[in-house]
PDB file of C-alpha atoms in Angstrom:
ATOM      1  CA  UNK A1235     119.307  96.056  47.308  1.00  0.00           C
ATOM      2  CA  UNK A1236     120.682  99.602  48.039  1.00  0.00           C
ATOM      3  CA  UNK A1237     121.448 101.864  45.310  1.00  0.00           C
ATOM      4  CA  UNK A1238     125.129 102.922  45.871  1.00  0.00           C
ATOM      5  CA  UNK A1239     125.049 105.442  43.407  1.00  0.00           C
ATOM      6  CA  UNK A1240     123.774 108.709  44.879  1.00  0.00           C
ATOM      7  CA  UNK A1241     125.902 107.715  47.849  1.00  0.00           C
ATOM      8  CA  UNK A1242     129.094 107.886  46.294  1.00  0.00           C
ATOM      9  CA  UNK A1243     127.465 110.903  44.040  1.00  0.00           C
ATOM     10  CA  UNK A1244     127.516 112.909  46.869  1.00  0.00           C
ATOM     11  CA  UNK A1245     130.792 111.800  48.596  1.00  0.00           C
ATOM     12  CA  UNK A1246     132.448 113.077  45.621  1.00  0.00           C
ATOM     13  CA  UNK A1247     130.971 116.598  46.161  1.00  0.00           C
ATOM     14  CA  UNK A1248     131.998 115.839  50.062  1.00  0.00           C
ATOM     15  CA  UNK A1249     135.568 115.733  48.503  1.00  0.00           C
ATOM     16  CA  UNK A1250     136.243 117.821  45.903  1.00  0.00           C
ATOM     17  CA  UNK A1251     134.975 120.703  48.838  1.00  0.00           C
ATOM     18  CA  UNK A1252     137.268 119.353  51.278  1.00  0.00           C
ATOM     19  CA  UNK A1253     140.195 119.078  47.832  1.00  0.00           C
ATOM     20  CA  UNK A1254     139.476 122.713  47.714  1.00  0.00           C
ATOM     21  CA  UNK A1255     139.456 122.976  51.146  1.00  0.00           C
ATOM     22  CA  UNK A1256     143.271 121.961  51.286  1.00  0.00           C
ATOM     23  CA  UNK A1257     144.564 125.340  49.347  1.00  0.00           C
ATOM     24  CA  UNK A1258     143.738 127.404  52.222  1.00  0.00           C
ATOM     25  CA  UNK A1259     146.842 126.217  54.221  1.00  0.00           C
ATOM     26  CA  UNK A1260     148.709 125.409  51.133  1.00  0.00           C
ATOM     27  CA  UNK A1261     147.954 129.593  49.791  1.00  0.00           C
ATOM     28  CA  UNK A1262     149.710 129.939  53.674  1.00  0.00           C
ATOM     29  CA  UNK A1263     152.625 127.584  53.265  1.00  0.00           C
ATOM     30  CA  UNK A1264     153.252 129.832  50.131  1.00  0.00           C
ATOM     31  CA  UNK A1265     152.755 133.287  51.743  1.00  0.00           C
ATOM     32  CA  UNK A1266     155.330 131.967  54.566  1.00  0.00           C
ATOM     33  CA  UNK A1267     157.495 130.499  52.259  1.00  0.00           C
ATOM     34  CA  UNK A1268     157.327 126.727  53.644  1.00  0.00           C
ATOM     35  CA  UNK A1269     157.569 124.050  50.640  1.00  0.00           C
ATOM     36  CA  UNK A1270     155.245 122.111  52.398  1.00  0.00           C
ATOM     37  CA  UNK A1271     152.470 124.166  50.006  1.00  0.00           C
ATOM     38  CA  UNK A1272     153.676 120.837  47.693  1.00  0.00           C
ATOM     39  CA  UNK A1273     152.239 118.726  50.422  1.00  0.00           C
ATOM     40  CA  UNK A1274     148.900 120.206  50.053  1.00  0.00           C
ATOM     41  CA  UNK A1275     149.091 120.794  46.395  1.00  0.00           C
ATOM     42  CA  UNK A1276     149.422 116.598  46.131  1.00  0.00           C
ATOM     43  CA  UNK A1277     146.859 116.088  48.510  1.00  0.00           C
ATOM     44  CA  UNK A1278     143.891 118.055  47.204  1.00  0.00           C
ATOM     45  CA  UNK A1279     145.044 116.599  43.556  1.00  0.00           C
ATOM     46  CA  UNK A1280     144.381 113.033  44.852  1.00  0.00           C
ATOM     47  CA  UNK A1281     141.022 114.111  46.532  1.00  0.00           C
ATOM     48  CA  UNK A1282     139.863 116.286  43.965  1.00  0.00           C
ATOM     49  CA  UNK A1283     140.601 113.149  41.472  1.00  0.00           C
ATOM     50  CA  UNK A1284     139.001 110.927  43.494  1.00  0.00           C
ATOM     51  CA  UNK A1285     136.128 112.869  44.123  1.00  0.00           C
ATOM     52  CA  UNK A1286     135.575 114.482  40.662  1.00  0.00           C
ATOM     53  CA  UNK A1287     136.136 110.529  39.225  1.00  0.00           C
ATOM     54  CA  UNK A1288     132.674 109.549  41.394  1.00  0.00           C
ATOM     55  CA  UNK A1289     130.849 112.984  40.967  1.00  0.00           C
ATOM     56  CA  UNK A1290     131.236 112.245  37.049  1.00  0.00           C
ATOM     57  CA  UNK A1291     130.671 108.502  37.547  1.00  0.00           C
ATOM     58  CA  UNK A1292     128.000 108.263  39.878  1.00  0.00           C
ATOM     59  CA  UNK A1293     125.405 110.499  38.267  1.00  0.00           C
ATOM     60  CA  UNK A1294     121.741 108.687  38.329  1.00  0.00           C
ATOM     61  CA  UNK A1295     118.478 109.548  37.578  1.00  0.00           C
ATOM     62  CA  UNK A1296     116.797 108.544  40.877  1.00  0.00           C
ATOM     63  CA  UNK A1297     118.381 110.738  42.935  1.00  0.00           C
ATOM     64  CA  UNK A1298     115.689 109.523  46.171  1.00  0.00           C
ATOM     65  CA  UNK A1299     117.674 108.932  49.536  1.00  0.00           C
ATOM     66  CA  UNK A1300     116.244 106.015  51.203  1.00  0.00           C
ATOM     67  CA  UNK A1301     116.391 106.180  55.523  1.00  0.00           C
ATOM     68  CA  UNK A1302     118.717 103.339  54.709  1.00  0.00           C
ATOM     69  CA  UNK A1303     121.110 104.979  52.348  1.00  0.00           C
ATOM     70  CA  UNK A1304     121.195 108.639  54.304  1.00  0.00           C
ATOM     71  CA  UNK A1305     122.545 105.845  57.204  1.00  0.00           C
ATOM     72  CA  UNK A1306     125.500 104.877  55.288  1.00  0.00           C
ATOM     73  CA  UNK A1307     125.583 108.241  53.904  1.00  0.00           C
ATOM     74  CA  UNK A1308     126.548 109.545  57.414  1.00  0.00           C
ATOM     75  CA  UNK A1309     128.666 106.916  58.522  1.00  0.00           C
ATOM     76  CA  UNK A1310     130.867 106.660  54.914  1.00  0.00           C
ATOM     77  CA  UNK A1311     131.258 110.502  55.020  1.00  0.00           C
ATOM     78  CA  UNK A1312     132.872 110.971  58.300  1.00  0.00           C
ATOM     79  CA  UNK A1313     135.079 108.252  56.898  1.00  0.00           C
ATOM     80  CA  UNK A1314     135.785 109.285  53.742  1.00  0.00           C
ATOM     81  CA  UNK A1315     136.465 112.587  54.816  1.00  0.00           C
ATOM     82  CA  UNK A1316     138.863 111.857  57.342  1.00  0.00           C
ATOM     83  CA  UNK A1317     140.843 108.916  55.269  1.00  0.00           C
ATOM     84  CA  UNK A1318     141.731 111.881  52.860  1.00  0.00           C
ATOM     85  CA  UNK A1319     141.625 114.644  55.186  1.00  0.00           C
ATOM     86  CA  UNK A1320     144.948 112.711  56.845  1.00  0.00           C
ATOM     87  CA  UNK A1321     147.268 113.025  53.943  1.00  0.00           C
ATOM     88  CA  UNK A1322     149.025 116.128  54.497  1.00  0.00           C
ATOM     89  CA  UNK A1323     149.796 114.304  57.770  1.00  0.00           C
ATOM     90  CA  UNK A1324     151.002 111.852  55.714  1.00  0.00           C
ATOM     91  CA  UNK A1325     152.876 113.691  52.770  1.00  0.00           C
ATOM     92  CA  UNK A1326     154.562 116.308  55.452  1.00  0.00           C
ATOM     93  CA  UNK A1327     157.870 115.672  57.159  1.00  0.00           C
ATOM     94  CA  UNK A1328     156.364 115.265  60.092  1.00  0.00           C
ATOM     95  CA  UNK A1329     157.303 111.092  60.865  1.00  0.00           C
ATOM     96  CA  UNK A1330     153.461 110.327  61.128  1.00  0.00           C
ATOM     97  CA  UNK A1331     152.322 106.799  60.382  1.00  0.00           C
ATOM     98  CA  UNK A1332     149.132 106.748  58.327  1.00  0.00           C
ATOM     99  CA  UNK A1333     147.282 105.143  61.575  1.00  0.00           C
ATOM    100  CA  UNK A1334     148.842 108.806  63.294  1.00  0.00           C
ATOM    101  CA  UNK A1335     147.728 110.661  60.885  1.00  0.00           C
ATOM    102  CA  UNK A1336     144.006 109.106  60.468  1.00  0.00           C
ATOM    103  CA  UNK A1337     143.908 109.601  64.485  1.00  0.00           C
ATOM    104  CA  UNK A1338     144.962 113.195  63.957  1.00  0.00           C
ATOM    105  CA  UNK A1339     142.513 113.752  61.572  1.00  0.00           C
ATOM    106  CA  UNK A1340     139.528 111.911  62.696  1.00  0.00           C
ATOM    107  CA  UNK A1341     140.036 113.731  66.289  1.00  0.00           C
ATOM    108  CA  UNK A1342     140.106 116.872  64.499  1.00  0.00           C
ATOM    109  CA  UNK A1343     136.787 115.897  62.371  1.00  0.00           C
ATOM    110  CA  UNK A1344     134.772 114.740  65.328  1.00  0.00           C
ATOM    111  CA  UNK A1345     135.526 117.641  67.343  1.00  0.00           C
ATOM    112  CA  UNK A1346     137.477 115.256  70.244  1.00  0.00           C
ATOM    113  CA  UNK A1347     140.515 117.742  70.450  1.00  0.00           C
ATOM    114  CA  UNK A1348     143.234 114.852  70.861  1.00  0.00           C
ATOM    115  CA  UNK A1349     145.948 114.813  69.205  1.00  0.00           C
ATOM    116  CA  UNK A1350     149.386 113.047  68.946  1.00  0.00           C
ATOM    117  CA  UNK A1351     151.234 115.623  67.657  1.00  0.00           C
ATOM    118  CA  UNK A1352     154.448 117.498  69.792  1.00  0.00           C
ATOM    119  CA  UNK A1353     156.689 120.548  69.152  1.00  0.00           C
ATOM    120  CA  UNK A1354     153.335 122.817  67.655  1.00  0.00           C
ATOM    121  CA  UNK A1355     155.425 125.760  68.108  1.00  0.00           C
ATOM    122  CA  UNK A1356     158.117 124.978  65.358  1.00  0.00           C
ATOM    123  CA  UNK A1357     155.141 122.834  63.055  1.00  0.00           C
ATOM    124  CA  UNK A1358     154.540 124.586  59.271  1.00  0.00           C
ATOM    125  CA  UNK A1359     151.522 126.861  59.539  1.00  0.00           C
ATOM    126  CA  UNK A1360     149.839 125.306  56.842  1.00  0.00           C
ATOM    127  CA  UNK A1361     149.881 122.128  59.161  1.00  0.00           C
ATOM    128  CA  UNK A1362     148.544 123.771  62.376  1.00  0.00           C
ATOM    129  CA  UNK A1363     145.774 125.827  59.980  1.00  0.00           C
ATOM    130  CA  UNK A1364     144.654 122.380  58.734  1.00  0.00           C
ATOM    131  CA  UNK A1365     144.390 120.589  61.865  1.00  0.00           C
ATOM    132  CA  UNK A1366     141.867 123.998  62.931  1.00  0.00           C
ATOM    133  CA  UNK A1367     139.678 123.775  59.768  1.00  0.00           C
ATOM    134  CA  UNK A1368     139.101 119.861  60.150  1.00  0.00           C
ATOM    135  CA  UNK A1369     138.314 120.897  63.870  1.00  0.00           C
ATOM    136  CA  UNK A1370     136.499 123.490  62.177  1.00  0.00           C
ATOM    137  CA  UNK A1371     134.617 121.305  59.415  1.00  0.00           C
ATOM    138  CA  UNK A1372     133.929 118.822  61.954  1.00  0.00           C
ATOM    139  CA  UNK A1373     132.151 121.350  64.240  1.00  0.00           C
ATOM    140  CA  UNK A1374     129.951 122.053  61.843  1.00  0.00           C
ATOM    141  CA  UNK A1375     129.264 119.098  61.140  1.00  0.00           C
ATOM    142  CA  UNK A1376     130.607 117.454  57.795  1.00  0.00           C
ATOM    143  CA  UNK A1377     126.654 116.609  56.713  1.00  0.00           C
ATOM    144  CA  UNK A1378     125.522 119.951  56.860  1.00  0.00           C
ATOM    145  CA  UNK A1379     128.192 120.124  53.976  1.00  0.00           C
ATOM    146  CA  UNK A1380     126.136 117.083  52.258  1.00  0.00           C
ATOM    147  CA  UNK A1381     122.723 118.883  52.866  1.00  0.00           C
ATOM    148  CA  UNK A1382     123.991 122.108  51.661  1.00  0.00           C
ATOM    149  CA  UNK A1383     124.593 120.291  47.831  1.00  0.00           C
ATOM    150  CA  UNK A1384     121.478 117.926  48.546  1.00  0.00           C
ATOM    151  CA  UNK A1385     118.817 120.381  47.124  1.00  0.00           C
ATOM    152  CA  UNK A1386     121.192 120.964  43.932  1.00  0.00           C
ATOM    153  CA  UNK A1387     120.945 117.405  43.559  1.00  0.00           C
ATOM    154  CA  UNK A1388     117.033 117.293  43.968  1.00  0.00           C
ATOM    155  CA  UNK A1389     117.279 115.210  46.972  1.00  0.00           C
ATOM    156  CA  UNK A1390     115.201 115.023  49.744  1.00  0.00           C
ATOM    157  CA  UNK A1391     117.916 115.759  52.516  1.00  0.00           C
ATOM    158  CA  UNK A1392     115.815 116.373  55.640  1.00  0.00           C
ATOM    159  CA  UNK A1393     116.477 112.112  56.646  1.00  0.00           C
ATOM    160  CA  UNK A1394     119.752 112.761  56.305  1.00  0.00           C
ATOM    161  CA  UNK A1395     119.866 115.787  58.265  1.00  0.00           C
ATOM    162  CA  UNK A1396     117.740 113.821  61.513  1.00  0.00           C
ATOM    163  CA  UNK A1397     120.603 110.977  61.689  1.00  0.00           C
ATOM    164  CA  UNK A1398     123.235 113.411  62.476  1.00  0.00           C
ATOM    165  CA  UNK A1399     121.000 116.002  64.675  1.00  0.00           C
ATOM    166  CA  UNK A1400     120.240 115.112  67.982  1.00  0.00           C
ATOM    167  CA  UNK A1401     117.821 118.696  68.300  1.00  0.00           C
ATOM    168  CA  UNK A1402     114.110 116.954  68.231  1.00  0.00           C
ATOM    169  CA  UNK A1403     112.568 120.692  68.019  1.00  0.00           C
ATOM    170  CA  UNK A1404     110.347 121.996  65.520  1.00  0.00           C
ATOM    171  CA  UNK A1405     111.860 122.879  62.314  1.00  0.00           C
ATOM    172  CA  UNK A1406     113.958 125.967  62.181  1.00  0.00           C
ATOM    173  CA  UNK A1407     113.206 126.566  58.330  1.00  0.00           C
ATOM    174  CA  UNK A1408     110.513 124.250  55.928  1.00  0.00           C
ATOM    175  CA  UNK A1409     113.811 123.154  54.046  1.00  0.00           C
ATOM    176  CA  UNK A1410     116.995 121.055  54.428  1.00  0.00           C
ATOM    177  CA  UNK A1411     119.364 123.225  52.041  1.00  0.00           C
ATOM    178  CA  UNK A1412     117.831 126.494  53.753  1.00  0.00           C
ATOM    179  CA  UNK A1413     118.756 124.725  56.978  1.00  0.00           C
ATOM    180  CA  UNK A1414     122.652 123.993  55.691  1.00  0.00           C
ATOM    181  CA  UNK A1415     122.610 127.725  54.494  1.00  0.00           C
ATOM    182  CA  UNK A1416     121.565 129.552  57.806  1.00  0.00           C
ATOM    183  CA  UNK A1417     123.544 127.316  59.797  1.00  0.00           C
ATOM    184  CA  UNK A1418     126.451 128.201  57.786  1.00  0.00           C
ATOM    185  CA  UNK A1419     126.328 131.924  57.629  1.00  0.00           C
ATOM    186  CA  UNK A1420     125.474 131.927  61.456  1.00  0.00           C
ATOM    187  CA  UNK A1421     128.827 129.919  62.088  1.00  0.00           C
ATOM    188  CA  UNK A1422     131.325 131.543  59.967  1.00  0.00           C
ATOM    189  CA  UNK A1423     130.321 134.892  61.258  1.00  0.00           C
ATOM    190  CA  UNK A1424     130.699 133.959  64.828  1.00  0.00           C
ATOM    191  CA  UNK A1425     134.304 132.043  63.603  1.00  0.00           C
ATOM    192  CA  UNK A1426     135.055 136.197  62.410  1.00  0.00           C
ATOM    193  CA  UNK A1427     133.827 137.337  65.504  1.00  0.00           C
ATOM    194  CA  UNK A1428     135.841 135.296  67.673  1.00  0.00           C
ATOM    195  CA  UNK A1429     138.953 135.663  65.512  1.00  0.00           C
ATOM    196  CA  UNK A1430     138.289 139.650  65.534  1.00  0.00           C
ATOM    197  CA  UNK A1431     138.141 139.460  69.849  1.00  0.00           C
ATOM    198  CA  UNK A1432     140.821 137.462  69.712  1.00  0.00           C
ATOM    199  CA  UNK A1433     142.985 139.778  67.370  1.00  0.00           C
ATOM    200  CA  UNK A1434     141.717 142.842  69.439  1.00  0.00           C
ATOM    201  CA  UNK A1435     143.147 141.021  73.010  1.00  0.00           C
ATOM    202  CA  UNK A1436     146.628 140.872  71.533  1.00  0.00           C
ATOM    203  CA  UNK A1437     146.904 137.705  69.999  1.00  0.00           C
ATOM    204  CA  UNK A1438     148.754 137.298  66.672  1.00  0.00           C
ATOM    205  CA  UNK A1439     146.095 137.162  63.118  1.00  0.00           C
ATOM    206  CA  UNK A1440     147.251 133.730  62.314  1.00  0.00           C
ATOM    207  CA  UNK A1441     147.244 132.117  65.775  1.00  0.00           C
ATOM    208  CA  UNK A1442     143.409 133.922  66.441  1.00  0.00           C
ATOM    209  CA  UNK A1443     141.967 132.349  63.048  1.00  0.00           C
ATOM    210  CA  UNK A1444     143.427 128.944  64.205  1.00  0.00           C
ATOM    211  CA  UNK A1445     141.637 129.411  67.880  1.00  0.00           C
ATOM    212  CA  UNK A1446     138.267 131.024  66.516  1.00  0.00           C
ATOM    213  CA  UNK A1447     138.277 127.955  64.329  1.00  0.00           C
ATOM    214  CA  UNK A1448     139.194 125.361  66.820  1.00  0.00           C
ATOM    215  CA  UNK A1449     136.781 127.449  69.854  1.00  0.00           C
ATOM    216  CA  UNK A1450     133.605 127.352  67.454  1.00  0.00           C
ATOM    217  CA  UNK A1451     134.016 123.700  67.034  1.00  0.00           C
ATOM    218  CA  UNK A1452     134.375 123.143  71.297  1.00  0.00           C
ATOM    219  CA  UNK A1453     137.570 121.152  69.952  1.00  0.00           C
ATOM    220  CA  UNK A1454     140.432 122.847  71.383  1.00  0.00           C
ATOM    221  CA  UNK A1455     143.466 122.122  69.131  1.00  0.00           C
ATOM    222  CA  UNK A1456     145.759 125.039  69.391  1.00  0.00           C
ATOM    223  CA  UNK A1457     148.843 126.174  67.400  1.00  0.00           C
ATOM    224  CA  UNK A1458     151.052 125.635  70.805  1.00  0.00           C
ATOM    225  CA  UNK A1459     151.914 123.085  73.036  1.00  0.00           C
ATOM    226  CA  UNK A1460     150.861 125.083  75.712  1.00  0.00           C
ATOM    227  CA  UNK A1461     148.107 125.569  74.456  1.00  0.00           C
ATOM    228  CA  UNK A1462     145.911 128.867  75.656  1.00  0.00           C
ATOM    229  CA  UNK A1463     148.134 128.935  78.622  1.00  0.00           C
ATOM    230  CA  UNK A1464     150.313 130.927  75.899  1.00  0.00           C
ATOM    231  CA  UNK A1465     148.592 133.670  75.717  1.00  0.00           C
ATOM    232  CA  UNK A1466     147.732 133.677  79.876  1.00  0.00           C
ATOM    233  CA  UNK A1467     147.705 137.464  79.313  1.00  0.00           C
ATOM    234  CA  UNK A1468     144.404 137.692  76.595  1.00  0.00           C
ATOM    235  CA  UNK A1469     142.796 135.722  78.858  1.00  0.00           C
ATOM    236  CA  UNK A1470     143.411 138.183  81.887  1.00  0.00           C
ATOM    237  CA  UNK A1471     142.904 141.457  79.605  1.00  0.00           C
ATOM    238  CA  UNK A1472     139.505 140.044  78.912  1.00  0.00           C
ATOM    239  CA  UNK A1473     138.158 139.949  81.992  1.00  0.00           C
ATOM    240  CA  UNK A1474     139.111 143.177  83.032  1.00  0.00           C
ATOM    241  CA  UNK A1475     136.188 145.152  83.302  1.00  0.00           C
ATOM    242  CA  UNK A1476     133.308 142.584  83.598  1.00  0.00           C
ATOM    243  CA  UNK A1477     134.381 141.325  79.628  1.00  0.00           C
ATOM    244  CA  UNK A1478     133.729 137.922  78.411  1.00  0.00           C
ATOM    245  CA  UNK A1479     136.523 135.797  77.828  1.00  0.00           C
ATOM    246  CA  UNK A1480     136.642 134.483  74.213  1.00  0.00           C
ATOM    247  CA  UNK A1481     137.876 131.154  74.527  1.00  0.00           C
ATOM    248  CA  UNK A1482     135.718 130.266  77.427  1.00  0.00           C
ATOM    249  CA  UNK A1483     134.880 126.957  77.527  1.00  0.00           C
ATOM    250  CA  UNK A1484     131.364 128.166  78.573  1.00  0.00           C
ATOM    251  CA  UNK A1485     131.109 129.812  75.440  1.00  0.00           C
ATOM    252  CA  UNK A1486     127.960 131.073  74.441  1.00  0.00           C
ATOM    253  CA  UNK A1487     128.962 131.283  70.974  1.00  0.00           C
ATOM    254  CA  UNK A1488     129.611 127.637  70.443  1.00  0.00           C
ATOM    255  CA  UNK A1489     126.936 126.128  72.857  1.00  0.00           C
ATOM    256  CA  UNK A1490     123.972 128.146  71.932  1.00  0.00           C
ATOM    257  CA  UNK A1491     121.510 126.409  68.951  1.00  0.00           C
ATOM    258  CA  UNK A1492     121.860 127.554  66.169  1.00  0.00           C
ATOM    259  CA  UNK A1493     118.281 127.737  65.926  1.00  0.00           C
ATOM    260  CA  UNK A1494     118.114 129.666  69.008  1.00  0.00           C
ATOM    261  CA  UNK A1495     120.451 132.235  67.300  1.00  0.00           C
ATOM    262  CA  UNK A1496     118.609 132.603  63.805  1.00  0.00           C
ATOM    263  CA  UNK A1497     115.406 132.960  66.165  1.00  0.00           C
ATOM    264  CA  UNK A1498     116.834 135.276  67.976  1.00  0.00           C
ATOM    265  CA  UNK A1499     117.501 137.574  64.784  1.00  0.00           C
ATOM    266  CA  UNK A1500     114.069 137.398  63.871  1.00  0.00           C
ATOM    267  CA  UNK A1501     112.027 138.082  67.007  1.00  0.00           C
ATOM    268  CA  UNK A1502     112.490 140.804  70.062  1.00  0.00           C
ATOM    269  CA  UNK A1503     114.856 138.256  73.265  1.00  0.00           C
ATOM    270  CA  UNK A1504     111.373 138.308  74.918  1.00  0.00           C
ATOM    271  CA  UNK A1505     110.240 136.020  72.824  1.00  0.00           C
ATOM    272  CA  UNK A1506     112.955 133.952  72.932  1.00  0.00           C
TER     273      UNK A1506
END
């Protein structure tokens, strides 16, 4: 019989991240003076009471992920995630079903870049920068998150980490929390980078943090319903001169392995 207990242990950390995750856009809702900060504010409570009830709850002594449990890990934390990830859809003024908003957030999550949503332009900002970070969380990949707290746990996470990788190389690093960690640093410093390009080409600060987000997942939601054809003008002043367009879809920044990059910090490009 599976042990459901260091499943739900960690699902709880899963949410009380993604609870704390949820004050970004509400800090921005406040800064722009939107109320919809309230919406947040009630959102990460639920999650972080939800997830705090099964971190304190759940704790076991056999903390050992079996091949079957980091299955259902994977599969339950996609779900979790996005079943609470979809109530500021929810609690906004926005007339979204909860079957809208799951949809919303679920194709933010898994990096699909469909959405349901209209009239962008006149949405809160809070709203638009929470669609980018579950683009952006999602990108990432939402078990890297569960690796990263796996080692804290004393869990073998390196199972866990093969059912949601398809990469069948050799091991970038001997560990799976070293693996979360480099992964991590590699991929919010390219998010800054591409923000910082973005900023530089003349788009607003707000509306480049949205698109670094939403390029370094390969998702594409924007903060417009036109989308990049918006700013039609970066796109132009970055090719001038032989430079590299930022949002690309060929971007080398979001295709490239991760591995390849953290190699490629280590050793001359020759030996790449």
């Amino acid at each position: 019989m599976i042990d459901f207990r260091p499943i739900f242990l960690i699902l709880g950390f899963l949410l009380t991240t993604l609870a704390i995750m949820m004050l970004v856009p509400a800090a921005v809702d406040i800064f722009s003076g939107n109320p919809d900060w309230q919406v947040f504010l009630a959102a990460a409570g639920l999650t972080l009471f939800v997830g705090g009830a099964l971190v304190l709850t759940m704790r076991t002594n056999n903390m050992a992920l079996t091949i079957r449990q980091a299955f259902l890990l994977t599969m339950l934390s996609w779900l979790a995630v996005t079943v609470f990830g979809s109530l500021p859809f929810v609690f906004a003024e926005l007339d979204m079903s909860y079957t809208d908003a799951f949809f919303e957030a679920m194709s933010g999550l898994t990096s699909t870049g469909s959405t349901i949503m209209s009239d962008l332009d006149q949405a809160p900002r809070g709203i638009l920068l929470w669609r980018a970070i579950l683009q952006w969380l999602g990108g990432i990949g939402i078990i890297v998150m569960a690796v990263a707290v796996l080692p804290i746990l004393r869990v073998g996470g390196m199972q866990l980490f093969h059912t949601e990788s398809s990469d069948s190389s050799e091991k970038v690093l001997p560990r799976a929390g070293q693996i979360a960690s480099i992964i991590g640093i590699i991929y919010f410093f390219l998010t800054i980078l591409c923000a910082l390009l973005l900023w530089k080409f003349g788009m607003p600060i707000f509306d480049s943090i949205a698109h670094a987000m939403t390029t370094l997942a390969t998702g594409g939601f924007s903060t417009s319903d036109m989308s990049i054809g918006k700013y039609e003008n970066i796109v132009k002043e970055s090719y001038k001169g032989g430079g590299h367009n930022p949002l690309d879809p060929k971007d080398p920044k979001a295709e490239n392995s991760f591995g390849l990059v953290d190699h490629l910090k280590k050793h001359s490009l020759k030996k790449v």
